Coordinates of C-alpha atoms and ligand atoms in Angstrom, one line a residue:
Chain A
X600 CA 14.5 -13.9 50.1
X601 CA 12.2 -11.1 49.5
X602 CA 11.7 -10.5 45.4
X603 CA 9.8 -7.9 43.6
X604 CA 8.9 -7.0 39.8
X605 CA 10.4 -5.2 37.8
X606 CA 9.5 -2.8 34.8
X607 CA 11.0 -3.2 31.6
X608 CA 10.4 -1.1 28.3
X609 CA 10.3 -3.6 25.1
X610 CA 10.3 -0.6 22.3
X611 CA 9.4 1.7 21.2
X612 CA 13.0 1.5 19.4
X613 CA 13.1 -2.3 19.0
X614 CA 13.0 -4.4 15.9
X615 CA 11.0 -6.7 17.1
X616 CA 8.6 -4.5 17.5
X617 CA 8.2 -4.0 14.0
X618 CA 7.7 -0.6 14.3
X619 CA 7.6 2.6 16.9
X620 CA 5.8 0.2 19.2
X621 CA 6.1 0.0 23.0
X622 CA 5.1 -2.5 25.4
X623 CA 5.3 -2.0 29.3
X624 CA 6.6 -5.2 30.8
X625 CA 6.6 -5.9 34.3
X626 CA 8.5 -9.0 34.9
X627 CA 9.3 -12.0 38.0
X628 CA 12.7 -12.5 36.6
X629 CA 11.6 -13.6 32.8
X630 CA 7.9 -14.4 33.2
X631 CA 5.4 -11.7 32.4
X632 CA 3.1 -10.4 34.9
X633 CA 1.7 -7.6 33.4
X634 CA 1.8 -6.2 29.7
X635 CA 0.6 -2.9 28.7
X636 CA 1.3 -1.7 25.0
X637 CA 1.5 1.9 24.5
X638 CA 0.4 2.3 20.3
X639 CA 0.5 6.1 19.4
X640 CA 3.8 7.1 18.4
X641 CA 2.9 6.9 14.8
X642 CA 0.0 8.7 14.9
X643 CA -0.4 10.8 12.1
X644 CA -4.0 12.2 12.2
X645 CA -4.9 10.6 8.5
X646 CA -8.5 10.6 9.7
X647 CA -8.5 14.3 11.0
X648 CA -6.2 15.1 7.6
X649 CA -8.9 13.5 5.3
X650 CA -11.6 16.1 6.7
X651 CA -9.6 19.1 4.9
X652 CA -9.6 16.9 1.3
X653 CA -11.9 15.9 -1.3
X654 CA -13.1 12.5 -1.2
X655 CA -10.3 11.3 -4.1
X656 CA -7.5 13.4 -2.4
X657 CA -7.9 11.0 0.6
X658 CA -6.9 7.9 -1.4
X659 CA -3.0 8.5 -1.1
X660 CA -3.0 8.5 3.0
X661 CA -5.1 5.3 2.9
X662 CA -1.8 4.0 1.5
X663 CA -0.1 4.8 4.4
X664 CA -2.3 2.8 6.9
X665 CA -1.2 -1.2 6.2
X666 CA 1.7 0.0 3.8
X667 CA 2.9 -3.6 3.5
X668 CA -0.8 -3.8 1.8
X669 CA -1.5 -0.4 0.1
X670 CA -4.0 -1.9 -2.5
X671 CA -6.4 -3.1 0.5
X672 CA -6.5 0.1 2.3
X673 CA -7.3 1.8 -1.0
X674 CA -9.9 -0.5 -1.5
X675 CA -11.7 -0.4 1.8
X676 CA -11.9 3.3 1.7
X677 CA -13.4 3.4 -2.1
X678 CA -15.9 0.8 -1.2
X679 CA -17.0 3.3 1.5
X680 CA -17.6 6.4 -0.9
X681 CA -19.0 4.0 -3.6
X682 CA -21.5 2.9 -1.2
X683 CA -22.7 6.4 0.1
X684 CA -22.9 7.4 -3.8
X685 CA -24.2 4.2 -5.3
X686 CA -21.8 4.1 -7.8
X687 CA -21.6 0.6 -9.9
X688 CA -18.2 -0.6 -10.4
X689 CA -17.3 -1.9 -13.7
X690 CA -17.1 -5.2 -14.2
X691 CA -13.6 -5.0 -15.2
X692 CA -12.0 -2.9 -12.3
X693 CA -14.1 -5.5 -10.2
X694 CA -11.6 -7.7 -11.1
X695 CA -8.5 -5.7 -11.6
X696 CA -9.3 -4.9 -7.8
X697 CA -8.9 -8.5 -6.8
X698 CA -6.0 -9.4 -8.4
X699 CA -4.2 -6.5 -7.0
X700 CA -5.7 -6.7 -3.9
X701 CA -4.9 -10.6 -3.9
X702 CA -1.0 -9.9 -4.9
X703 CA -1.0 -7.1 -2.0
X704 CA -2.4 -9.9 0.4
X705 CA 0.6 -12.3 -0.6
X706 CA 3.4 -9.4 -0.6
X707 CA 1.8 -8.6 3.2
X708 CA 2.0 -12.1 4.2
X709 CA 5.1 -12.7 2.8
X710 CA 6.4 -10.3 5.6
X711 CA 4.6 -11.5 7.9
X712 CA 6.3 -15.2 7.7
X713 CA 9.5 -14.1 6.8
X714 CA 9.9 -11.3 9.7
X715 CA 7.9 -13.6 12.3
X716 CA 11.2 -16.4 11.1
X717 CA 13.4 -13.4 12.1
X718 CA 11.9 -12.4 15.2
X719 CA 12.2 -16.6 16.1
X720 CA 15.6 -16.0 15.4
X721 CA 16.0 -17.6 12.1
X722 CA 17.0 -14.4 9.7
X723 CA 17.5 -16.6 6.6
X724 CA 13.8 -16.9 6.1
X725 CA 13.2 -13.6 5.8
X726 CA 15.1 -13.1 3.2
X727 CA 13.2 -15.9 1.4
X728 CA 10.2 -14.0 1.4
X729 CA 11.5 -11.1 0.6
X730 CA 12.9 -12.1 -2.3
X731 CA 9.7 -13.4 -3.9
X732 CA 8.0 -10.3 -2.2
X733 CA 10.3 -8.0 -4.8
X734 CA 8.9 -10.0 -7.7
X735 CA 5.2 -8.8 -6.5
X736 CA 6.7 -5.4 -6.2
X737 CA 8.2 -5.5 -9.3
X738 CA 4.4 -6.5 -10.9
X739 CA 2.3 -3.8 -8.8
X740 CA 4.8 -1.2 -9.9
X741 CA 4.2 -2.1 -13.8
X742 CA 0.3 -1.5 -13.2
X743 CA 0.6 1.5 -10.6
X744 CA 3.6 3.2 -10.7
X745 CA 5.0 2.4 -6.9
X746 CA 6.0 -0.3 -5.0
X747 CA 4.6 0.7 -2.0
X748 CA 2.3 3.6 -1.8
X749 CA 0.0 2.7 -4.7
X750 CA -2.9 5.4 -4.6
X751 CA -4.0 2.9 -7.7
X752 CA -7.7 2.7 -6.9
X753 CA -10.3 5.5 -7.3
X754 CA -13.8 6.0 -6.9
X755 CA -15.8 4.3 -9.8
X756 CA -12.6 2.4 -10.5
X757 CA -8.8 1.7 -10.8
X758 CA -6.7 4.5 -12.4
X759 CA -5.0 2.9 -15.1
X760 CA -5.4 -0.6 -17.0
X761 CA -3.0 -3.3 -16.7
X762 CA -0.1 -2.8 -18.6
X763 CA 0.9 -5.6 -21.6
X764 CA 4.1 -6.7 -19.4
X765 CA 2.2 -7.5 -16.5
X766 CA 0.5 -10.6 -18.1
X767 CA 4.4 -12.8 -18.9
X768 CA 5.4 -11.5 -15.4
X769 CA 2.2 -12.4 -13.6
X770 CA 1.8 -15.7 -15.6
X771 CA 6.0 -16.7 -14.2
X772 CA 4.9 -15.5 -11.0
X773 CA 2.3 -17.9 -10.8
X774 CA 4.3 -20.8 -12.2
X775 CA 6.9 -20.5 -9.2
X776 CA 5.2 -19.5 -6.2
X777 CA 4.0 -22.8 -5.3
X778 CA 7.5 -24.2 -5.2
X779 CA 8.8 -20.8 -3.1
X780 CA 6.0 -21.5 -0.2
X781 CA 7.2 -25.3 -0.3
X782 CA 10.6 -23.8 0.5
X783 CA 9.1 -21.7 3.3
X784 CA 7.8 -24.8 4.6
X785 CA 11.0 -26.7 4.2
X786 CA 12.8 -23.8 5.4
X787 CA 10.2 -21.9 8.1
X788 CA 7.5 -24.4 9.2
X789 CA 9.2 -27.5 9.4
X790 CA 12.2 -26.3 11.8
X791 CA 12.4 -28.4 14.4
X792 CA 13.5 -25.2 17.0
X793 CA 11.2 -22.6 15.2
X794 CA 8.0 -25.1 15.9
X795 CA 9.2 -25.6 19.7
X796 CA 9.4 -21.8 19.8
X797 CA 5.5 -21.5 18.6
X798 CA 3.7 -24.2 18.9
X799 CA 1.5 -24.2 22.4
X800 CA 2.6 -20.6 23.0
X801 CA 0.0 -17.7 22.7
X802 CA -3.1 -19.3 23.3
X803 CA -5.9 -17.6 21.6
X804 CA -9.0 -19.7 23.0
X805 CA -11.9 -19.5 20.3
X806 CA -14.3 -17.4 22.7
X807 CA -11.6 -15.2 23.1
X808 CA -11.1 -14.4 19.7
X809 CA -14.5 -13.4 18.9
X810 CA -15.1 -11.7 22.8
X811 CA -12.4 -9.3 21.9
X812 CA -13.4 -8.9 18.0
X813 CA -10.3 -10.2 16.6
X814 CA -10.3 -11.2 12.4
X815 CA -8.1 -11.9 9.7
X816 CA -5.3 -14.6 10.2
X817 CA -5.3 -14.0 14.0
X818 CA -9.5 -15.2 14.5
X819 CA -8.7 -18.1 12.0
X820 CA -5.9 -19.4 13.6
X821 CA -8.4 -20.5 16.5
X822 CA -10.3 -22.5 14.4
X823 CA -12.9 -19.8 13.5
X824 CA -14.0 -19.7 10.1
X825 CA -14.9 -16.2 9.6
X826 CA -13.4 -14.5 6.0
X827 CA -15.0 -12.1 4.6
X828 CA -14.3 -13.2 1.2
X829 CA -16.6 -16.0 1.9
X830 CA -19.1 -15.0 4.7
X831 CA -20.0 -11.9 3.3
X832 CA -19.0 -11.5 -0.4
X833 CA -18.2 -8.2 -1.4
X834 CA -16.9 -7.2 -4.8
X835 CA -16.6 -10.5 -7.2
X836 CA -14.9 -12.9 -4.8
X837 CA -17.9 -15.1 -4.8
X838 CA -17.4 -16.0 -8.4
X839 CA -13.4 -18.1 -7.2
X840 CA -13.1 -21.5 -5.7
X841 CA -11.2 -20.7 -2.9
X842 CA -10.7 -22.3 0.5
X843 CA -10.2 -20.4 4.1
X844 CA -7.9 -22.4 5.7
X845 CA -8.4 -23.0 9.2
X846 CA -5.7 -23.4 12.8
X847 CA -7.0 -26.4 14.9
X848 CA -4.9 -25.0 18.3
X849 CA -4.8 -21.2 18.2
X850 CA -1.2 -21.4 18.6
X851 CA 1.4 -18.9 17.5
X852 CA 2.6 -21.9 15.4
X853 CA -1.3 -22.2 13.6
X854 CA -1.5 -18.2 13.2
X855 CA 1.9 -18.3 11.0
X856 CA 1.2 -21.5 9.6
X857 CA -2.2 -20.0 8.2
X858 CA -0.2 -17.5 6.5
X859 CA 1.6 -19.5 3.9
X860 CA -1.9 -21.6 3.2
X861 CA -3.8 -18.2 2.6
X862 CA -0.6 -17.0 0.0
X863 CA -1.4 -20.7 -2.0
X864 CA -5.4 -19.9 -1.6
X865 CA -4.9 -15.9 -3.1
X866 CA -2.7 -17.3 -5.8
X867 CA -5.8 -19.5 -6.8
X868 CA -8.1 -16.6 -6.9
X869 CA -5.1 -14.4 -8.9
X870 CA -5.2 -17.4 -11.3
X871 CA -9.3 -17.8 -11.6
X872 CA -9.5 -13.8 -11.8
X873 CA -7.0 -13.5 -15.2
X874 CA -9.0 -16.1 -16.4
X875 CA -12.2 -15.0 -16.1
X876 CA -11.2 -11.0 -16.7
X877 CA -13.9 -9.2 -18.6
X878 CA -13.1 -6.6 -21.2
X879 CA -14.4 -3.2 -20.8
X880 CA -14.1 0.1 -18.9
X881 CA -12.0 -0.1 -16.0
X882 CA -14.1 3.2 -14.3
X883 CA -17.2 4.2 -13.7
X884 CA -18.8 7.3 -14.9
X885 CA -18.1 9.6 -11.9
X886 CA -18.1 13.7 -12.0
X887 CA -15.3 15.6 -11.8
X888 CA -16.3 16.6 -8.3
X889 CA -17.4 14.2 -6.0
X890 CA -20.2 15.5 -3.9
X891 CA -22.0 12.5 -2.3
X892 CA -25.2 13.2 -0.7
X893 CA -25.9 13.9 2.8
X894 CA -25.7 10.5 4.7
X895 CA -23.1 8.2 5.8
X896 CA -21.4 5.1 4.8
X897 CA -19.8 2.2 6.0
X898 CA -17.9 -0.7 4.0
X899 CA -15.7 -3.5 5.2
X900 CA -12.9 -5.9 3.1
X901 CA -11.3 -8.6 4.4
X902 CA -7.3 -6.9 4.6
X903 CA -4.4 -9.2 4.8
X904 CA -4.6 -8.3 8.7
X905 CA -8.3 -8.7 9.2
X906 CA -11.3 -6.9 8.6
X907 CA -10.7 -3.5 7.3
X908 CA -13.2 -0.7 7.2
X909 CA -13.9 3.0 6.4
X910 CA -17.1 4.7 7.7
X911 CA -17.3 8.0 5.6
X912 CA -19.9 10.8 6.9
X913 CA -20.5 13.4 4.7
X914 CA -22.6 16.8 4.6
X915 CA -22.6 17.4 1.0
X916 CA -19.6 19.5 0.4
X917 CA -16.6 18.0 -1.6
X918 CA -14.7 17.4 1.6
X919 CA -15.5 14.4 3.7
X920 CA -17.4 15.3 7.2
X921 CA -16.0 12.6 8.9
X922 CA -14.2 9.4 8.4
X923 CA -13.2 6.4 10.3
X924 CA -11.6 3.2 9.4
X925 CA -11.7 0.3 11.3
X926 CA -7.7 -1.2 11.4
X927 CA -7.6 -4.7 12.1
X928 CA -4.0 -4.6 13.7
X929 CA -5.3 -1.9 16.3
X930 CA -8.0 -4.1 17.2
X931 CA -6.1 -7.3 17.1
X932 CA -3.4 -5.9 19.5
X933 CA -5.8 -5.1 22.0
X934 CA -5.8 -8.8 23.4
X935 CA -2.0 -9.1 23.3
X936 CA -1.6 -7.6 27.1
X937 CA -3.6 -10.5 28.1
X938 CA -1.9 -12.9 25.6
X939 CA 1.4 -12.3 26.9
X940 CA 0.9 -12.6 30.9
X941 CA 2.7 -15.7 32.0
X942 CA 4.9 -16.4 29.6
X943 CA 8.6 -15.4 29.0
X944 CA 10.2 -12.3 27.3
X945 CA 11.5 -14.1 24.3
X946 CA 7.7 -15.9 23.8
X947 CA 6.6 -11.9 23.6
X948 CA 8.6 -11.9 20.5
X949 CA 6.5 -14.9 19.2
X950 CA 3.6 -13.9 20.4
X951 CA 3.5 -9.9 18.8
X952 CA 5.0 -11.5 15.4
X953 CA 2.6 -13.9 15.2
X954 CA -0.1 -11.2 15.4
X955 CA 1.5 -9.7 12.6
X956 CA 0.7 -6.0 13.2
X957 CA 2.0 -3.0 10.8
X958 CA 2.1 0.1 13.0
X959 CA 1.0 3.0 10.3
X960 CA -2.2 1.1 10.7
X961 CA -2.1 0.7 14.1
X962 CA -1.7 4.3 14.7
X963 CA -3.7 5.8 11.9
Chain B
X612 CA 13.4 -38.1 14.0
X613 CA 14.4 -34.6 15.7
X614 CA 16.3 -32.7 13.5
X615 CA 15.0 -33.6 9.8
X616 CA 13.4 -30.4 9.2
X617 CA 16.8 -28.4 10.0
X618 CA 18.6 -31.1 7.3
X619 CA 15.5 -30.0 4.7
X620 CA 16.6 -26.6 5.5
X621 CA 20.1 -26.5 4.9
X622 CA 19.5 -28.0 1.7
X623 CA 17.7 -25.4 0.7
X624 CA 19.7 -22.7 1.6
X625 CA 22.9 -24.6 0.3
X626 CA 21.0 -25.4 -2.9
X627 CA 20.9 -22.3 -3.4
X628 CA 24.4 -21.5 -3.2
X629 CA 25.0 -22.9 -6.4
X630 CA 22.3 -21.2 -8.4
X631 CA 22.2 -17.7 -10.7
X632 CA 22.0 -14.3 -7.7
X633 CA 18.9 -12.6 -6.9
X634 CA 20.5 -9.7 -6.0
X635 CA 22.0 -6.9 -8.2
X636 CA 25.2 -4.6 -6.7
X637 CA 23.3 -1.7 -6.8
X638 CA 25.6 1.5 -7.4
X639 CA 27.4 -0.1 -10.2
X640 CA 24.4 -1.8 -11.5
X641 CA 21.2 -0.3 -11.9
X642 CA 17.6 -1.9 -12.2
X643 CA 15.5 -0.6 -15.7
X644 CA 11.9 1.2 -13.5
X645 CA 9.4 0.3 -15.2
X646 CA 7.7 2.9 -18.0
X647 CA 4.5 4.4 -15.1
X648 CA 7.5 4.4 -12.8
X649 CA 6.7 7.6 -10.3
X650 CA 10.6 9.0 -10.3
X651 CA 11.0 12.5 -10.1
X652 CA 8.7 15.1 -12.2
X653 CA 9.7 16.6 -15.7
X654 CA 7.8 19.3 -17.0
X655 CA 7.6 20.3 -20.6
X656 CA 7.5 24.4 -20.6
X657 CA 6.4 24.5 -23.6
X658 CA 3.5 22.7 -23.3
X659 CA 2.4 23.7 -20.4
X660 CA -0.3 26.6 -20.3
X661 CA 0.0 27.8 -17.1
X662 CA -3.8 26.1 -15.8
X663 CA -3.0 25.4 -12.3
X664 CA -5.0 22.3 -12.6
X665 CA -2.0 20.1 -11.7
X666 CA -1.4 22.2 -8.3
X667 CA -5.3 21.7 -7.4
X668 CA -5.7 18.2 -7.7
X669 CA -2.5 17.8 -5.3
X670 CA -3.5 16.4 -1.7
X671 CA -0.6 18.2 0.0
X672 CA -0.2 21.5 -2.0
X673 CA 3.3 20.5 -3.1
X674 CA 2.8 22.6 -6.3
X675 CA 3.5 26.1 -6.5
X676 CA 3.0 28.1 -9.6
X677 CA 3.5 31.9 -10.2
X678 CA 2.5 33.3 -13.4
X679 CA 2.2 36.2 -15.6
X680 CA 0.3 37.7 -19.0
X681 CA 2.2 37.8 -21.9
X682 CA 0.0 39.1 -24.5
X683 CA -3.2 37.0 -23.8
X684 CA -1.3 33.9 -23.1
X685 CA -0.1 32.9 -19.6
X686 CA 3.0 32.0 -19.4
X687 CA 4.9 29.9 -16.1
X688 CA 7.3 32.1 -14.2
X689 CA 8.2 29.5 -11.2
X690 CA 7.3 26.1 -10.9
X691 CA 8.6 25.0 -7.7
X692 CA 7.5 21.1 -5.8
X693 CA 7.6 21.1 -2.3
X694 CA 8.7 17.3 -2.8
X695 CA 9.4 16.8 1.1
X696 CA 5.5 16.6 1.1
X697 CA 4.8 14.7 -1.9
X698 CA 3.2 11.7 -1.8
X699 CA 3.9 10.5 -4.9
X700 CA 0.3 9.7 -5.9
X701 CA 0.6 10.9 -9.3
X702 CA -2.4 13.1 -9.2
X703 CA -1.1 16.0 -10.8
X704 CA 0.5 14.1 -13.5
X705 CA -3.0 12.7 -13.8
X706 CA -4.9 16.2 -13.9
X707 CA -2.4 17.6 -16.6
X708 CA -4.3 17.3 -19.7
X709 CA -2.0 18.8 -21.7
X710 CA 0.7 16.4 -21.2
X711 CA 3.3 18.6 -19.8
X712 CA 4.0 17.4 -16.2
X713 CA 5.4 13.6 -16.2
X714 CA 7.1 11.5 -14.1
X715 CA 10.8 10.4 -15.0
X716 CA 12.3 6.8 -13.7
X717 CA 15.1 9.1 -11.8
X718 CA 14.6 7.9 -8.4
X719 CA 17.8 9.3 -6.5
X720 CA 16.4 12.4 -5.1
X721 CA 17.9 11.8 -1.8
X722 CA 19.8 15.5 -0.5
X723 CA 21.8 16.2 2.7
X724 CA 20.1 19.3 2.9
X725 CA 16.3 19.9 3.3
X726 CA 16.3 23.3 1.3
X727 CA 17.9 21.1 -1.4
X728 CA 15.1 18.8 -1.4
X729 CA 12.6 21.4 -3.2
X730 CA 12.3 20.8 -7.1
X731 CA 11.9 23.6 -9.3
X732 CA 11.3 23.0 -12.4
X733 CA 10.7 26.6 -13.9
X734 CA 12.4 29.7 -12.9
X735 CA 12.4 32.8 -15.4
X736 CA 12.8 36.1 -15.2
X737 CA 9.9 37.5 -15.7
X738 CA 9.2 39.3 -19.1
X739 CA 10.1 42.9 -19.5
X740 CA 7.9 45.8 -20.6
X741 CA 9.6 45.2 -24.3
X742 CA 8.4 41.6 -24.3
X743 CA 5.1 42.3 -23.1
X744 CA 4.9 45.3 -25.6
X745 CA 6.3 43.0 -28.5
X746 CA 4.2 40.3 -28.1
X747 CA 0.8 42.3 -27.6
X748 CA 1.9 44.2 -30.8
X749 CA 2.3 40.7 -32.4
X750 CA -1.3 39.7 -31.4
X751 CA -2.8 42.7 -32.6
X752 CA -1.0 42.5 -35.5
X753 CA -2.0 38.8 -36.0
X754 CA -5.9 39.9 -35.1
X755 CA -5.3 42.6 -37.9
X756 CA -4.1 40.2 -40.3
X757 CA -6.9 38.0 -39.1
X758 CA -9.2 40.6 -39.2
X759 CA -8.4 41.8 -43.4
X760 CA -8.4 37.8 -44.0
X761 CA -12.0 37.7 -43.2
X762 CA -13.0 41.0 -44.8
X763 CA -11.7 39.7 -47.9
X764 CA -13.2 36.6 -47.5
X765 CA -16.4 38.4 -46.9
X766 CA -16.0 40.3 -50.0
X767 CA -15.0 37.5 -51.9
X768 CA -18.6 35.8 -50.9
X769 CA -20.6 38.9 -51.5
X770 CA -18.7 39.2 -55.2
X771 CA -19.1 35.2 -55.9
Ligands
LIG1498 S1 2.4 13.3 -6.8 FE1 0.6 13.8 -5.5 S2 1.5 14.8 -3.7 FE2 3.1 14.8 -5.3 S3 2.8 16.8 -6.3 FE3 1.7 15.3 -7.5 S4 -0.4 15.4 -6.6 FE4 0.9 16.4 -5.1
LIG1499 S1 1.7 21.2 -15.8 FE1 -0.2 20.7 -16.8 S2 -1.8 21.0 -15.3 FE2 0.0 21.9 -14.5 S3 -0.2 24.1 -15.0 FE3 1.0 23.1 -16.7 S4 -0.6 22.5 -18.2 FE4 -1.7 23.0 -16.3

């Protein structure tokens, strides 16, 4: 009997997609032959947009990159100017930076478990997650103002201190936690179907991982113990006891799994970080106008998805001549077309959750 | 054995049958935002002096601001948001050092319609010839009084 492939469109209206996302299937029956993703249909021109805005305007639409992680993409891009104008960070918005940016991680990891439980077909851990996910929301809008969009850092700084109700709720928040990732172990991870479903699926071999530049969860998983946090501190991470927990197979299964260990690991550093906070300014002195000098700039964090980083040119004028940021989910997606061939539709599910991309980053 | 971690699970989720809800019915019952909540803008006319400050520091020129002279004061005619492109950054509120543009915890701003959307918070007529001549005579008539007050006092120093 003769067969032939056929084409199927997974997206860009597709849930499991999480987000305006399209892949190009062709399929033998189930099995993937070929899988070409088509990013792009959220493309909103932020880096284009931050060329006609002064260097602070362009902190709001680094919001809008990894929204489920708004404090991160603040803080990459800040980094970046700081650099190209040398300015010293207080101590105290050092570390006002890492405990938002730590809670940020866990509310973006948080959706990454509970939606990659979804997309396995198991709903009722998603909505695990997200209801310890509000109670992070709930904090970050006490200190900022927003839930999502923060546009809480600045250059020199963090705009506002934290406020006295964030201390009780931060303090209960890190009293429970422990016991809510137990339950997404009980719940999640130790699922009998959900760890057929992952385990052994999605292969990431180690060489692969660093041959097409993956980071963040997604590197890790294959056994690769790259963090930024750790290889290369920036800020005042090197002052926490933290670990960087590691995946043995590269699995779909070790990439989730990595997840809930890094959520236990930030709540460490949240802990140590209140501890230790400093009294003092919470910004540098900066003019009014930012004019950096002529030169450029270029300054990485470790994001919840991987290594996130904003290369800033400027001329100096008060606008920014150029800027760039490095999203982690773009370059993390650009091995899933290989990841996917020879495995089933339904494993495609596993496979794109488990890489856990946000598509305003993807797309810029 | 096959099957244990699904028995773990129910427990959990039927453990938490029995325990206090999460979740709030939202309409009827309303979550308190808290105080630097970014709701929709308020602005205090009376405070405000017209600077335009709050309108430059916006990202997506969402302010717009007409004014006029009355006397040597400005004074706001129209303060209309453009809140379909607002980010919500709270820059303006940020730049306004006279404390006159805030942020409410209102957060239902949701329309049907997109010309509903826009938020203006000042529209006045603007001030007639009267006005303009009343208040410019009140200035000069307060730059008069000023004016004798310091005479005197002057005489008063050259007599002590
Ligand atoms: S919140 Fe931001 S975007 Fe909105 S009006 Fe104020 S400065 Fe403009
Ligand atoms: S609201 Fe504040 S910043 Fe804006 S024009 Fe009025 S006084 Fe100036």
């Amino acid at each position: 009997m003769k067969t032939q492939t056929y084409t199927l469109n997974l997206g860009p209206q597709h849930p499991s997609t999480h987000g305006v996302f399209q892949i190009v299937l062709e399929l033998d029956g189930e099995t993937v032959v070929k899988a070409t993703p088509v990013p792009g249909y959220l493309h909103r021109g932020i880096e284009k947009l931050a060329e006609a805005r002064t260097y602070a305007q362009v902190i709001p639409y680094t919001d809008r990159m990894d929204y489920m992680a708004g404090m991160l993409m603040n803080w990459g891009y800040v980094a970046a100017v700081e650099k190209l104008m040398g300015i010293e960070v207080p101590e105290r918005a050092e570390y006002i930076r890492v405990i938002v940016g730590e809670l940020s991680r866990i509310a973006s990891h948080l959706i990454a478990t509970g939606a990659y439980a979804g997309d396995i077909g198991g709903l009722t851990g998603f909505i695990y997650t997200f209801r310890d996910r509000e109670d992070i929301l709930d904090m970050l809008e006490m200190i900022s103002g927003s839930r999502m969009t923060f546009s809480y850092f600045r250059i020199g700084g963090v705009a506002e201190d934290f406020p006295a109700e964030f201390f009780p709720a931060v303090k209960k928040f890190i009293e429970k936690f422990p016991s809510c990732c137990d339950e997404y172990d009980g719940l999640i991870t130790g699922n009998e179907i959900f760890q057929v479903r992952t385990k052994k699926v999605g292969v990431i071999t180690p060489e692969a991982a660093i041959n097409y530049s993956l980071s963040g969860p997604v590197l890790r998983g294959s056994g690769i113990n790259y963090d930024m946090r750790k290889a290369r501190p920036y800020s005042v991470y090197d002052r926490f006891d933290f670990e960087v927990p590691l995946g043995c197979n590269g699995d779909c299964f070790d990439r989730y799994r990595i997840r809930i260990l890094e959520m236990r690991q930030s709540l460490r550093i949240v802990e140590q970080a209140l501890e230790q906070l400093p009294e003092g300014p919470i910004m540098a002195k900066v003019p009014k106008v930012l004019k950096p000098p002529a030169g450029d700039a270029y300054a990485e964090i470790e994001s919840s998805k991987g290594l996130f980083g904003a290369y800033v040119v400027s001329d100096g004028s008060p606008k920014p001549y150029r800027v760039h940021f490095r999203r982690p989910s773009f370059i993390n997606l650009g091995y899933l077309g290989k990841l996917c061939e020879g495995w089933k539709i339904a494993d495609v599910i596993a496979i794109l959750g488990s890489i856990d991309i946000v598509l305003g980053e993807v797309d810029c | 054995m096959f099957g244990k971690g699904l028995i773990k699970g129910l427990e959990i989720t039927w453990g938490w049958l029995f325990r206090k809800k999460v979740t709030v019915e939202y309409p009827d019952k309303k979550i308190v935002m808290s105080p630097r909540y970014h709701g929709r803008f308020e602005l205090d006319q009376d405070k405000c002096i017209a600077c335009g400050l709050c309108a430059n520091a916006c990202p997506n020129k969402v302010i717009q601001l007409e004014k006029t002279k009355l006397g040597k004061k400005q004074i706001l005619l129209k303060y209309v948001m453009r809140i379909e492109y607002c980010l919500f950054c709270g820059y303006c509120v940020e730049a306004c050092n006279k404390d006159a543009l805030k942020f409410s915890s209102v957060i239902d701003m949701n329309q049907y319609f997109r010309d509903k959307v826009r938020l203006t918070l000042v529209d006045r007529p603007a001030p007639t010839p009267e006005e303009i001549a009343a208040a410019e005579a009140e200035e000069a008539a307060k730059a008069a009084a000023a004016q004798a007050a310091a005479a005197k006092a002057k005489a008063k120093g050259e007599e002590g």
